[in-house]
N, CA, C and O atoms as a Tinker XYZ file with bonds, in Angstrom:
   540  protein
     1  N     16.031000   89.564000  201.886000    73     2
     2  CA    14.787000   89.372000  202.602000    64     1     3
     3  C     14.151000   88.128000  202.010000    63     2     4     5
     4  O     13.858000   88.083000  200.815000    81     3
     5  N     13.937000   87.125000  202.839000    73     3     6
     6  CA    13.368000   85.873000  202.366000    64     5     7
     7  C     11.952000   85.711000  202.890000    63     6     8     9
     8  O     11.705000   85.856000  204.087000    81     7
     9  N     11.022000   85.410000  201.991000    73     7    10
    10  CA     9.634000   85.148000  202.347000    64     9    11
    11  C      9.223000   83.907000  201.572000    63    10    12    13
    12  O      9.553000   83.772000  200.394000    81    11
    13  N      8.501000   82.997000  202.228000    73    11    14
    14  CA     8.174000   81.728000  201.597000    64    13    15
    15  C      6.668000   81.523000  201.472000    63    14    16    17
    16  O      5.863000   82.215000  202.095000    81    15
    17  N      6.322000   80.531000  200.630000    73    15    18
    18  CA     4.955000   80.046000  200.453000    64    17    19
    19  C      3.989000   81.125000  199.998000    63    18    20    21
    20  O      4.332000   81.982000  199.184000    81    19
    21  N      2.772000   81.074000  200.535000    73    19    22
    22  CA     1.724000   81.998000  200.111000    64    21    23
    23  C      2.059000   83.438000  200.448000    63    22    24    25
    24  O      1.584000   84.357000  199.781000    81    23
    25  N      2.868000   83.646000  201.470000    73    23    26
    26  CA     3.272000   85.005000  201.818000    64    25    27
    27  C      4.006000   85.664000  200.653000    63    26    28    29
    28  O      3.828000   86.855000  200.395000    81    27
    29  N      4.823000   84.894000  199.959000    73    27    30
    30  CA     5.562000   85.441000  198.820000    64    29    31
    31  C      4.599000   85.889000  197.726000    63    30    32    33
    32  O      4.794000   86.939000  197.115000    81    31
    33  N      3.564000   85.095000  197.481000    73    31    34
    34  CA     2.561000   85.482000  196.489000    64    33    35
    35  C      1.860000   86.772000  196.895000    63    34    36    37
    36  O      1.634000   87.654000  196.066000    81    35
    37  N      1.519000   86.874000  198.171000    73    35    38
    38  CA     0.843000   88.073000  198.668000    64    37    39
    39  C      1.732000   89.307000  198.530000    63    38    40    41
    40  O      1.276000   90.371000  198.111000    81    39
    41  N      3.001000   89.149000  198.886000    73    39    42
    42  CA     3.936000   90.275000  198.803000    64    41    43
    43  C      4.147000   90.683000  197.353000    63    42    44    45
    44  O      4.187000   91.872000  197.037000    81    43
    45  N      4.282000   89.700000  196.473000    73    43    46
    46  CA     4.486000   90.013000  195.063000    64    45    47
    47  C      3.271000   90.736000  194.489000    63    46    48    49
    48  O      3.415000   91.688000  193.722000    81    47
    49  N      2.084000   90.287000  194.859000    73    47    50
    50  CA     0.882000   90.961000  194.376000    64    49    51
    51  C      0.829000   92.399000  194.898000    63    50    52    53
    52  O      0.490000   93.319000  194.154000    81    51
    53  N      1.160000   92.587000  196.159000    73    51    54
    54  CA     1.196000   93.942000  196.720000    64    53    55
    55  C      2.227000   94.793000  195.977000    63    54    56    57
    56  O      1.993000   95.973000  195.716000    81    55
    57  N      3.359000   94.194000  195.642000    73    55    58
    58  CA     4.403000   94.922000  194.917000    64    57    59
    59  C      3.914000   95.328000  193.528000    63    58    60    61
    60  O      4.167000   96.448000  193.085000    81    59
    61  N      3.214000   94.423000  192.839000    73    59    62
    62  CA     2.668000   94.760000  191.522000    64    61    63
    63  C      1.683000   95.923000  191.612000    63    62    64    65
    64  O      1.704000   96.834000  190.784000    81    63
    65  N      0.830000   95.880000  192.618000    73    63    66
    66  CA    -0.133000   96.967000  192.812000    64    65    67
    67  C      0.608000   98.273000  193.097000    63    66    68    69
    68  O      0.274000   99.319000  192.539000    81    67
    69  N      1.611000   98.204000  193.964000    73    67    70
    70  CA     2.399000   99.399000  194.281000    64    69    71
    71  C      3.117000   99.936000  193.043000    63    70    72    73
    72  O      3.185000  101.147000  192.835000    81    71
    73  N      3.651000   99.031000  192.224000    73    71    74
    74  CA     4.347000   99.448000  191.004000    64    73    75
    75  C      3.372000  100.120000  190.040000    63    74    76    77
    76  O      3.698000  101.136000  189.426000    81    75
    77  N      2.192000   99.555000  189.913000    73    75    78
    78  CA     1.178000  100.138000  189.031000    64    77    79
    79  C      0.818000  101.547000  189.498000    63    78    80    81
    80  O      0.716000  102.476000  188.696000    81    79
    81  N      0.630000  101.684000  190.791000    73    79    82
    82  CA     0.262000  102.993000  191.344000    64    81    83
    83  C      1.393000  104.013000  191.220000    63    82    84    85
    84  O      1.143000  105.210000  191.074000    81    83
    85  N      2.629000  103.536000  191.278000    73    83    86
    86  CA     3.780000  104.441000  191.280000    64    85    87
    87  C      4.452000  104.562000  189.914000    63    86    88    89
    88  O      5.515000  105.171000  189.802000    81    87
    89  N      3.850000  103.995000  188.887000    73    87    90
    90  CA     4.513000  103.974000  187.584000    64    89    91
    91  C      4.857000  105.372000  187.084000    63    90    92    93
    92  O      5.856000  105.547000  186.387000    81    91
    93  N      4.057000  106.354000  187.422000    73    91    94
    94  CA     4.354000  107.730000  187.006000    64    93    95
    95  C      5.655000  108.246000  187.611000    63    94    96    97
    96  O      6.259000  109.180000  187.083000    81    95
    97  N      6.090000  107.640000  188.718000    73    95    98
    98  CA     7.327000  108.089000  189.359000    64    97    99
    99  C      8.571000  107.429000  188.762000    63    98   100   101
   100  O      9.693000  107.780000  189.129000    81    99
   101  N      8.379000  106.466000  187.837000    73    99   102
   102  CA     9.526000  105.795000  187.224000    64   101   103
   103  C     10.297000  106.793000  186.367000    63   102   104   105
   104  O      9.734000  107.466000  185.503000    81   103
   105  N     11.602000  106.871000  186.630000    73   103   106
   106  CA    12.475000  107.752000  185.856000    64   105   107
   107  C     13.012000  106.966000  184.665000    63   106   108   109
   108  O     13.558000  105.875000  184.831000    81   107
   109  N     12.859000  107.509000  183.491000    73   107   110
   110  CA    13.283000  106.795000  182.287000    64   109   111
   111  C     14.798000  106.628000  182.207000    63   110   112   113
   112  O     15.282000  105.804000  181.432000    81   111
   113  N     15.554000  107.395000  182.994000    73   111   114
   114  CA    17.007000  107.245000  182.982000    64   113   115
   115  C     17.473000  106.108000  183.889000    63   114   116   117
   116  O     18.660000  105.783000  183.912000    81   115
   117  N     16.551000  105.502000  184.635000    73   115   118
   118  CA    16.896000  104.405000  185.552000    64   117   119
   119  C     16.540000  103.066000  184.909000    63   118   120   121
   120  O     15.765000  103.005000  183.954000    81   119
   121  N     17.119000  102.003000  185.447000    73   119   122
   122  CA    16.779000  100.660000  184.983000    64   121   123
   123  C     15.435000  100.251000  185.575000    63   122   124   125
   124  O     15.185000  100.441000  186.765000    81   123
   125  N     14.577000   99.690000  184.734000    73   123   126
   126  CA    13.271000   99.246000  185.215000    64   125   127
   127  C     13.435000   98.156000  186.269000    63   126   128   129
   128  O     12.718000   98.148000  187.270000    81   127
   129  N     14.385000   97.228000  186.048000    73   127   130
   130  CA    14.576000   96.114000  186.980000    64   129   131
   131  C     14.930000   96.609000  188.378000    63   130   132   133
   132  O     14.434000   96.087000  189.376000    81   131
   133  N     15.783000   97.611000  188.438000    73   131   134
   134  CA    16.198000   98.150000  189.729000    64   133   135
   135  C     15.038000   98.858000  190.415000    63   134   136   137
   136  O     14.845000   98.718000  191.623000    81   135
   137  N     14.273000   99.610000  189.650000    73   135   138
   138  CA    13.102000  100.308000  190.188000    64   137   139
   139  C     12.101000   99.293000  190.738000    63   138   140   141
   140  O     11.579000   99.458000  191.840000    81   139
   141  N     11.841000   98.246000  189.962000    73   139   142
   142  CA    10.883000   97.224000  190.391000    64   141   143
   143  C     11.421000   96.451000  191.597000    63   142   144   145
   144  O     10.669000   96.122000  192.513000    81   143
   145  N     12.728000   96.164000  191.593000    73   143   146
   146  CA    13.309000   95.457000  192.732000    64   145   147
   147  C     13.099000   96.258000  194.008000    63   146   148   149
   148  O     12.775000   95.694000  195.053000    81   147
   149  N     13.283000   97.562000  193.926000    73   147   150
   150  CA    13.115000   98.403000  195.111000    64   149   151
   151  C     11.672000   98.344000  195.618000    63   150   152   153
   152  O     11.439000   98.327000  196.826000    81   151
   153  N     10.723000   98.313000  194.713000    73   151   154
   154  CA     9.315000   98.216000  195.113000    64   153   155
   155  C      9.059000   96.876000  195.793000    63   154   156   157
   156  O      8.392000   96.823000  196.826000    81   155
   157  N      9.584000   95.796000  195.220000    73   155   158
   158  CA     9.417000   94.471000  195.830000    64   157   159
   159  C     10.129000   94.421000  197.177000    63   158   160   161
   160  O      9.592000   93.886000  198.146000    81   159
   161  N     11.326000   94.973000  197.239000    73   159   162
   162  CA    12.087000   95.020000  198.491000    64   161   163
   163  C     11.283000   95.733000  199.574000    63   162   164   165
   164  O     11.174000   95.243000  200.698000    81   163
   165  N     10.726000   96.883000  199.233000    73   163   166
   166  CA     9.918000   97.632000  200.205000    64   165   167
   167  C      8.677000   96.853000  200.624000    63   166   168   169
   168  O      8.286000   96.893000  201.791000    81   167
   169  N      8.056000   96.148000  199.686000    73   167   170
   170  CA     6.882000   95.335000  200.023000    64   169   171
   171  C      7.274000   94.219000  200.993000    63   170   172   173
   172  O      6.515000   93.893000  201.906000    81   171
   173  N      8.457000   93.635000  200.795000    73   171   174
   174  CA     8.941000   92.591000  201.713000    64   173   175
   175  C      9.188000   93.165000  203.103000    63   174   176   177
   176  O      8.814000   92.557000  204.106000    81   175
   177  N      9.809000   94.319000  203.161000    73   175   178
   178  CA    10.067000   94.963000  204.451000    64   177   179
   179  C      8.750000   95.266000  205.154000    63   178   180   181
   180  O      8.610000   95.013000  206.351000    81   179
   181  N      7.784000   95.806000  204.416000    73   179   182
   182  CA     6.471000   96.094000  205.004000    64   181   183
   183  C      5.826000   94.825000  205.542000    63   182   184   185
   184  O      5.255000   94.821000  206.633000    81   183
   185  N      5.921000   93.755000  204.773000    73   183   186
   186  CA     5.337000   92.478000  205.191000    64   185   187
   187  C      5.991000   91.976000  206.480000    63   186   188   189
   188  O      5.305000   91.542000  207.404000    81   187
   189  N      7.313000   92.039000  206.531000    73   187   190
   190  CA     8.024000   91.550000  207.719000    64   189   191
   191  C      7.724000   92.392000  208.941000    63   190   192   193
   192  O      7.712000   91.880000  210.061000    81   191
   193  N      7.485000   93.654000  208.744000    73   191   194
   194  CA     7.122000   94.510000  209.875000    64   193   195
   195  C      5.767000   94.114000  210.450000    63   194   196   197
   196  O      5.538000   94.198000  211.656000    81   195
   197  N      4.878000   93.681000  209.567000    73   195   198
   198  CA     3.529000   93.327000  210.009000    64   197   199
   199  C      3.449000   91.937000  210.631000    63   198   200   201
   200  O      2.523000   91.660000  211.393000    81   199
   201  N      4.383000   91.077000  210.327000    73   199   202
   202  CA     4.304000   89.690000  210.791000    64   201   203
   203  C      5.564000   89.287000  211.541000    63   202   204   205
   204  O      6.643000   89.847000  211.344000    81   203
   205  N      5.393000   88.322000  212.384000    73   203   206
   206  CA     6.558000   87.750000  213.059000    64   205   207
   207  C      7.322000   86.919000  212.035000    63   206   208   209
   208  O      6.705000   86.253000  211.204000    81   207
   209  N      8.649000   86.946000  212.080000    73   207   210
   210  CA     9.413000   86.131000  211.134000    64   209   211
   211  C      9.184000   84.645000  211.378000    63   210   212   213
   212  O      9.054000   84.199000  212.518000    81   211
   213  N      9.138000   83.890000  210.289000    73   211   214
   214  CA     8.989000   82.446000  210.377000    64   213   215
   215  C     10.202000   81.786000  209.754000    63   214   216   217
   216  O     10.861000   82.364000  208.889000    81   215
   217  N     10.489000   80.593000  210.192000    73   215   218
   218  CA    11.629000   79.852000  209.685000    64   217   219
   219  C     11.113000   78.685000  208.875000    63   218   220   221
   220  O     10.339000   77.870000  209.377000    81   219
   221  N     11.536000   78.597000  207.620000    73   219   222
   222  CA    11.137000   77.487000  206.770000    64   221   223
   223  C     12.063000   76.304000  206.977000    63   222   224   225
   224  O     13.234000   76.467000  207.322000    81   223
   225  N     11.532000   75.121000  206.764000    73   223   226
   226  CA    12.329000   73.909000  206.887000    64   225   227
   227  C     12.776000   73.462000  205.510000    63   226   228   229
   228  O     12.018000   73.553000  204.544000    81   227
   229  N     13.987000   72.986000  205.418000    73   227   230
   230  CA    14.530000   72.514000  204.159000    64   229   231
   231  C     13.943000   71.156000  203.809000    63   230   232   233
   232  O     13.644000   70.349000  204.690000    81   231
   233  N     13.781000   70.912000  202.507000    73   231   234
   234  CA    13.303000   69.613000  202.051000    64   233   235
   235  C     14.436000   68.590000  202.020000    63   234   236   237
   236  O     14.192000   67.385000  201.943000    81   235
   237  N     15.669000   69.075000  202.080000    73   235   238
   238  CA    16.817000   68.175000  202.049000    64   237   239
   239  C     16.967000   67.462000  203.382000    63   238   240   241
   240  O     16.722000   68.028000  204.447000    81   239
   241  N     17.377000   66.201000  203.292000    73   239   242
   242  CA    17.644000   65.430000  204.503000    64   241   243
   243  C     19.154000   65.290000  204.617000    63   242   244   245
   244  O     19.812000   64.814000  203.693000    81   243
   245  N     19.693000   65.702000  205.741000    73   243   246
   246  CA    21.130000   65.627000  205.968000    64   245   247
   247  C     21.370000   64.985000  207.327000    63   246   248   249
   248  O     20.447000   64.796000  208.119000    81   247
   249  N     22.632000   64.654000  207.576000    73   247   250
   250  CA    22.952000   64.060000  208.867000    64   249   251
   251  C     22.692000   65.083000  209.962000    63   250   252   253
   252  O     22.740000   66.290000  209.724000    81   251
   253  N     22.419000   64.593000  211.155000    73   251   254
   254  CA    22.108000   65.503000  212.258000    64   253   255
   255  C     23.305000   66.391000  212.594000    63   254   256   257
   256  O     23.129000   67.533000  213.018000    81   255
   257  N     24.521000   65.874000  212.406000    73   255   258
   258  CA    25.712000   66.687000  212.668000    64   257   259
   259  C     25.812000   67.835000  211.667000    63   258   260   261
   260  O     26.106000   68.970000  212.043000    81   259
   261  N     25.562000   67.533000  210.378000    73   259   262
   262  CA    25.590000   68.581000  209.359000    64   261   263
   263  C     24.521000   69.629000  209.631000    63   262   264   265
   264  O     24.763000   70.830000  209.509000    81   263
   265  N     23.345000   69.160000  209.998000    73   263   266
   266  CA    22.242000   70.073000  210.284000    64   265   267
   267  C     22.580000   70.932000  211.493000    63   266   268   269
   268  O     22.352000   72.142000  211.483000    81   267
   269  N     23.121000   70.313000  212.527000    73   267   270
   270  CA    23.482000   71.062000  213.733000    64   269   271
   271  C     24.515000   72.134000  213.426000    63   270   272   273
   272  O     24.395000   73.271000  213.882000    81   271
   273  N     25.525000   71.769000  212.657000    73   271   274
   274  CA    26.565000   72.724000  212.289000    64   273   275
   275  C     25.979000   73.863000  211.464000    63   274   276   277
   276  O     26.275000   75.034000  211.705000    81   275
   277  N     25.150000   73.513000  210.496000    73   275   278
   278  CA    24.536000   74.538000  209.648000    64   277   279
   279  C     23.637000   75.465000  210.454000    63   278   280   281
   280  O     23.623000   76.675000  210.225000    81   279
   281  N     22.893000   74.907000  211.390000    73   279   282
   282  CA    22.000000   75.719000  212.225000    64   281   283
   283  C     22.809000   76.686000  213.079000    63   282   284   285
   284  O     22.455000   77.858000  213.209000    81   283
   285  N     23.889000   76.191000  213.654000    73   283   286
   286  CA    24.739000   77.048000  214.487000    64   285   287
   287  C     25.366000   78.152000  213.641000    63   286   288   289
   288  O     25.382000   79.315000  214.044000    81   287
   289  N     25.882000   77.786000  212.464000    73   287   290
   290  CA    26.503000   78.785000  211.596000    64   289   291
   291  C     25.488000   79.830000  211.143000    63   290   292   293
   292  O     25.778000   81.026000  211.123000    81   291
   293  N     24.302000   79.365000  210.783000    73   291   294
   294  CA    23.259000   80.299000  210.343000    64   293   295
   295  C     22.852000   81.224000  211.495000    63   294   296   297
   296  O     22.666000   82.425000  211.298000    81   295
   297  N     22.716000   80.663000  212.679000    73   295   298
   298  CA    22.352000   81.474000  213.848000    64   297   299
   299  C     23.451000   82.487000  214.162000    63   298   300   301
   300  O     23.171000   83.643000  214.481000    81   299
   301  N     24.706000   82.038000  214.066000    73   299   302
   302  CA    25.828000   82.954000  214.299000    64   301   303
   303  C     25.822000   84.096000  213.287000    63   302   304   305
   304  O     25.987000   85.261000  213.648000    81   303
   305  N     25.632000   83.746000  212.014000    73   303   306
   306  CA    25.608000   84.769000  210.974000    64   305   307
   307  C     24.432000   85.721000  211.183000    63   306   308   309
   308  O     24.589000   86.936000  211.060000    81   307
   309  N     23.266000   85.182000  211.496000    73   307   310
   310  CA    22.089000   86.032000  211.732000    64   309   311
   311  C     22.333000   86.983000  212.898000    63   310   312   313
   312  O     21.977000   88.160000  212.836000    81   311
   313  N     22.941000   86.465000  213.960000    73   311   314
   314  CA    23.236000   87.313000  215.121000    64   313   315
   315  C     24.232000   88.408000  214.747000    63   314   316   317
   316  O     24.084000   89.557000  215.162000    81   315
   317  N     25.238000   88.048000  213.967000    73   315   318
   318  CA    26.228000   89.042000  213.543000    64   317   319
   319  C     25.605000   90.078000  212.608000    63   318   320   321
   320  O     25.912000   91.266000  212.705000    81   319
   321  N     24.739000   89.636000  211.712000    73   319   322
   322  CA    24.067000   90.580000  210.817000    64   321   323
   323  C     23.222000   91.574000  211.602000    63   322   324   325
   324  O     23.109000   92.739000  211.220000    81   323
   325  N     22.633000   91.116000  212.692000    73   323   326
   326  CA    21.804000   92.001000  213.520000    64   325   327
   327  C     22.627000   93.088000  214.206000    63   326   328   329
   328  O     22.083000   94.121000  214.595000    81   327
   329  N     23.939000   92.865000  214.359000    73   327   330
   330  CA    24.781000   93.881000  214.998000    64   329   331
   331  C     25.166000   94.996000  214.034000    63   330   332   333
   332  O     25.616000   96.061000  214.457000    81   331
   333  N     24.988000   94.749000  212.733000    73   331   334
   334  CA    25.282000   95.780000  211.741000    64   333   335
   335  C     24.206000   96.858000  211.794000    63   334   336   337
   336  O     23.090000   96.621000  212.256000    81   335
   337  N     24.557000   98.026000  211.320000    73   335   338
   338  CA    23.525000   99.054000  211.195000    64   337   339
   339  C     22.558000   98.615000  210.103000    63   338   340   341
   340  O     22.901000   97.789000  209.257000    81   339
   341  N     21.375000   99.158000  210.124000    73   339   342
   342  CA    20.382000   98.822000  209.098000    64   341   343
   343  C     20.944000   99.140000  207.714000    63   342   344   345
   344  O     20.730000   98.389000  206.762000    81   343
   345  N     21.659000  100.249000  207.609000    73   343   346
   346  CA    22.228000  100.664000  206.335000    64   345   347
   347  C     23.293000   99.677000  205.848000    63   346   348   349
   348  O     23.314000   99.310000  204.673000    81   347
   349  N     24.179000   99.248000  206.762000    73   347   350
   350  CA    25.208000   98.274000  206.387000    64   349   351
   351  C     24.575000   96.943000  206.005000    63   350   352   353
   352  O     24.966000   96.323000  205.016000    81   351
   353  N     23.594000   96.508000  206.793000    73   351   354
   354  CA    22.943000   95.222000  206.535000    64   353   355
   355  C     22.258000   95.230000  205.169000    63   354   356   357
   356  O     22.368000   94.258000  204.422000    81   355
   357  N     21.560000   96.303000  204.838000    73   355   358
   358  CA    20.885000   96.383000  203.540000    64   357   359
   359  C     21.898000   96.309000  202.400000    63   358   360   361
   360  O     21.680000   95.601000  201.417000    81   359
   361  N     22.990000   97.032000  202.531000    73   359   362
   362  CA    24.005000   97.049000  201.476000    64   361   363
   363  C     24.668000   95.688000  201.311000    63   362   364   365
   364  O     24.805000   95.199000  200.190000    81   363
   365  N     25.078000   95.077000  202.404000    73   363   366
   366  CA    25.780000   93.793000  202.310000    64   365   367
   367  C     24.836000   92.682000  201.844000    63   366   368   369
   368  O     25.269000   91.768000  201.143000    81   367
   369  N     23.574000   92.744000  202.214000    73   367   370
   370  CA    22.623000   91.727000  201.763000    64   369   371
   371  C     22.364000   91.851000  200.260000    63   370   372   373
   372  O     22.287000   90.840000  199.563000    81   371
   373  N     22.232000   93.064000  199.764000    73   371   374
   374  CA    22.019000   93.239000  198.329000    64   373   375
   375  C     23.223000   92.755000  197.528000    63   374   376   377
   376  O     23.068000   92.067000  196.519000    81   375
   377  N     24.424000   93.119000  197.982000    73   375   378
   378  CA    25.630000   92.782000  197.227000    64   377   379
   379  C     26.030000   91.323000  197.421000    63   378   380   381
   380  O     26.240000   90.606000  196.443000    81   379
   381  N     26.138000   90.876000  198.666000    73   379   382
   382  CA    26.663000   89.534000  198.926000    64   381   383
   383  C     25.605000   88.432000  198.868000    63   382   384   385
   384  O     25.890000   87.333000  198.393000    81   383
   385  N     24.403000   88.706000  199.339000    73   383   386
   386  CA    23.379000   87.657000  199.353000    64   385   387
   387  C     22.569000   87.625000  198.061000    63   386   388   389
   388  O     22.212000   86.552000  197.575000    81   387
   389  N     22.281000   88.798000  197.506000    73   387   390
   390  CA    21.436000   88.857000  196.314000    64   389   391
   391  C     22.231000   88.974000  195.019000    63   390   392   393
   392  O     21.665000   88.836000  193.935000    81   391
   393  N     23.536000   89.227000  195.116000    73   391   394
   394  CA    24.383000   89.267000  193.927000    64   393   395
   395  C     24.315000   90.557000  193.116000    63   394   396   397
   396  O     24.699000   90.572000  191.947000    81   395
   397  N     23.835000   91.628000  193.718000    73   395   398
   398  CA    23.777000   92.903000  193.016000    64   397   399
   399  C     25.179000   93.479000  192.864000    63   398   400   401
   400  O     26.048000   93.245000  193.703000    81   399
   401  N     25.392000   94.230000  191.798000    73   399   402
   402  CA    26.630000   94.990000  191.673000    64   401   403
   403  C     26.521000   96.182000  192.624000    63   402   404   405
   404  O     25.430000   96.527000  193.078000    81   403
   405  N     27.654000   96.802000  192.918000    73   403   406
   406  CA    27.622000   98.000000  193.759000    64   405   407
   407  C     26.741000   99.070000  193.112000    63   406   408   409
   408  O     25.987000   99.768000  193.792000    81   407
   409  N     26.850000   99.184000  191.805000    73   407   410
   410  CA    26.084000  100.191000  191.077000    64   409   411
   411  C     24.578000   99.948000  191.195000    63   410   412   413
   412  O     23.814000  100.876000  191.459000    81   411
   413  N     24.157000   98.697000  190.998000    73   411   414
   414  CA    22.729000   98.384000  191.101000    64   413   415
   415  C     22.228000   98.528000  192.532000    63   414   416   417
   416  O     21.121000   99.017000  192.762000    81   415
   417  N     23.041000   98.103000  193.491000    73   415   418
   418  CA    22.654000   98.260000  194.898000    64   417   419
   419  C     22.527000   99.739000  195.249000    63   418   420   421
   420  O     21.629000  100.132000  195.993000    81   419
   421  N     23.426000  100.553000  194.712000    73   419   422
   422  CA    23.366000  101.993000  194.963000    64   421   423
   423  C     22.078000  102.585000  194.407000    63   422   424   425
   424  O     21.472000  103.465000  195.017000    81   423
   425  N     21.671000  102.094000  193.252000    73   423   426
   426  CA    20.433000  102.594000  192.661000    64   425   427
   427  C     19.219000  102.173000  193.493000    63   426   428   429
   428  O     18.303000  102.967000  193.708000    81   427
   429  N     19.217000  100.927000  193.956000    73   427   430
   430  CA    18.108000  100.448000  194.788000    64   429   431
   431  C     18.027000  101.246000  196.080000    63   430   432   433
   432  O     16.941000  101.630000  196.515000    81   431
   433  N     19.175000  101.492000  196.690000    73   431   434
   434  CA    19.212000  102.185000  197.977000    64   433   435
   435  C     19.201000  103.708000  197.835000    63   434   436   437
   436  O     19.137000  104.436000  198.825000    81   435
   437  N     19.265000  104.172000  196.590000    73   435   438
   438  CA    19.277000  105.609000  196.308000    64   437   439
   439  C     20.450000  106.296000  197.009000    63   438   440   441
   440  O     20.292000  107.303000  197.698000    81   439
   441  N     21.641000  105.705000  196.802000    73   439   442
   442  CA    22.872000  106.211000  197.411000    64   441   443
   443  C     23.971000  106.265000  196.361000    63   442   444   445
   444  O     23.866000  105.601000  195.330000    81   443
   445  N     25.023000  107.043000  196.600000    73   443   446
   446  CA    26.184000  106.994000  195.713000    64   445   447
   447  C     26.865000  105.620000  195.798000    63   446   448   449
   448  O     26.821000  104.955000  196.834000    81   447
   449  N     27.489000  105.214000  194.702000    73   447   450
   450  CA    28.162000  103.913000  194.651000    64   449   451
   451  C     29.232000  103.815000  195.732000    63   450   452   453
   452  O     29.377000  102.767000  196.362000    81   451
   453  N     29.976000  104.879000  195.953000    73   451   454
   454  CA    31.027000  104.873000  196.969000    64   453   455
   455  C     30.493000  104.630000  198.367000    63   454   456   457
   456  O     31.145000  103.973000  199.179000    81   455
   457  N     29.320000  105.153000  198.649000    73   455   458
   458  CA    28.705000  104.943000  199.962000    64   457   459
   459  C     28.338000  103.480000  200.149000    63   458   460   461
   460  O     28.554000  102.912000  201.219000    81   459
   461  N     27.782000  102.868000  199.102000    73   459   462
   462  CA    27.431000  101.448000  199.177000    64   461   463
   463  C     28.694000  100.615000  199.356000    63   462   464   465
   464  O     28.727000   99.713000  200.193000    81   463
   465  N     29.735000  100.911000  198.577000    73   463   466
   466  CA    30.993000  100.165000  198.692000    64   465   467
   467  C     31.572000  100.294000  200.092000    63   466   468   469
   468  O     32.065000   99.316000  200.655000    81   467
   469  N     31.517000  101.481000  200.651000    73   467   470
   470  CA    32.028000  101.706000  202.003000    64   469   471
   471  C     31.234000  100.913000  203.035000    63   470   472   473
   472  O     31.811000  100.289000  203.925000    81   471
   473  N     29.914000  100.937000  202.912000    73   471   474
   474  CA    29.076000  100.201000  203.868000    64   473   475
   475  C     29.302000   98.698000  203.771000    63   474   476   477
   476  O     29.351000   98.005000  204.787000    81   475
   477  N     29.440000   98.194000  202.545000    73   475   478
   478  CA    29.696000   96.762000  202.365000    64   477   479
   479  C     31.056000   96.404000  202.949000    63   478   480   481
   480  O     31.187000   95.388000  203.632000    81   479
   481  N     32.058000   97.218000  202.692000    73   479   482
   482  CA    33.397000   96.958000  203.217000    64   481   483
   483  C     33.404000   96.932000  204.742000    63   482   484   485
   484  O     33.972000   96.025000  205.352000    81   483
   485  N     32.774000   97.925000  205.349000    73   483   486
   486  CA    32.719000   97.967000  206.817000    64   485   487
   487  C     31.936000   96.780000  207.375000    63   486   488   489
   488  O     32.320000   96.197000  208.389000    81   487
   489  N     30.848000   96.431000  206.712000    73   487   490
   490  CA    30.039000   95.296000  207.171000    64   489   491
   491  C     30.838000   94.002000  207.086000    63   490   492   493
   492  O     30.819000   93.197000  208.018000    81   491
   493  N     31.542000   93.797000  205.969000    73   491   494
   494  CA    32.346000   92.582000  205.809000    64   493   495
   495  C     33.438000   92.508000  206.871000    63   494   496   497
   496  O     33.683000   91.445000  207.442000    81   495
   497  N     34.088000   93.629000  207.134000    73   495   498
   498  CA    35.139000   93.664000  208.155000    64   497   499
   499  C     34.572000   93.304000  209.517000    63   498   500   501
   500  O     35.161000   92.509000  210.251000    81   499
   501  N     33.439000   93.881000  209.852000    73   499   502
   502  CA    32.803000   93.599000  211.143000    64   501   503
   503  C     32.362000   92.139000  211.227000    63   502   504   505
   504  O     32.532000   91.502000  212.267000    81   503
   505  N     31.801000   91.604000  210.148000    73   503   506
   506  CA    31.362000   90.203000  210.152000    64   505   507
   507  C     32.554000   89.258000  210.299000    63   506   508   509
   508  O     32.492000   88.286000  211.053000    81   507
   509  N     33.640000   89.546000  209.577000    73   507   510
   510  CA    34.841000   88.705000  209.698000    64   509   511
   511  C     35.369000   88.705000  211.127000    63   510   512   513
   512  O     35.748000   87.659000  211.655000    81   511
   513  N     35.394000   89.864000  211.741000    73   511   514
   514  CA    35.899000   89.970000  213.116000    64   513   515
   515  C     35.012000   89.197000  214.085000    63   514   516   517
   516  O     35.516000   88.565000  215.013000    81   515
   517  N     33.718000   89.238000  213.881000    73   515   518
   518  CA    32.795000   88.563000  214.792000    64   517   519
   519  C     32.731000   87.063000  214.556000    63   518   520   521
   520  O     32.631000   86.286000  215.506000    81   519
   521  N     32.788000   86.653000  213.293000    73   519   522
   522  CA    32.652000   85.229000  212.987000    64   521   523
   523  C     33.944000   84.458000  213.204000    63   522   524   525
   524  O     33.910000   83.243000  213.398000    81   523
   525  N     35.063000   85.131000  213.177000    73   523   526
   526  CA    36.337000   84.467000  213.435000    64   525   527
   527  C     36.635000   83.375000  212.438000    63   526   528   529
   528  O     36.852000   83.657000  211.260000    81   527
   529  N     36.651000   82.112000  212.893000    73   527   530
   530  CA    37.060000   81.001000  212.037000    64   529   531
   531  C     35.913000   80.382000  211.256000    63   530   532   533
   532  O     36.132000   79.413000  210.529000    81   531
   533  N     34.709000   80.899000  211.378000    73   531   534
   534  CA    33.598000   80.354000  210.585000    64   533   535
   535  C     33.814000   80.699000  209.122000    63   534   536   537
   536  O     34.423000   81.720000  208.806000    81   535
   537  N     33.315000   79.849000  208.226000    73   535   538
   538  CA    33.455000   80.139000  206.789000    64   537   539
   539  C     32.619000   81.329000  206.370000    63   538   540
   540  O     32.624000   81.704000  205.197000    81   539
């Protein structure tokens, strides 16, 4: 979940407030980072539900052909991600986009590790089939 500019500050502040309010629910057997990530993740989801998504512009200047190709690839990937179930999309985004281990993603999503691995595998298979020759 990507949020830019002042919106990110607002979401982070909301997440801190939520974490403070929910600190009693923190389980000492869990990782603090994973617990906090889940709170921030939920704050981002709440924010996106309340607002229309916006697209940020890159500060990098590239050739128009490179930009066109990147825009098409990004649009294709976004469209393919939208065809995944919400559960598959959450799992694959945590693991592939955010770099979480299966174990950490399972903790964030409150699921068994095998379930996360299965969802990521199915999502990757579906994305490969839809994207074809795209990288």
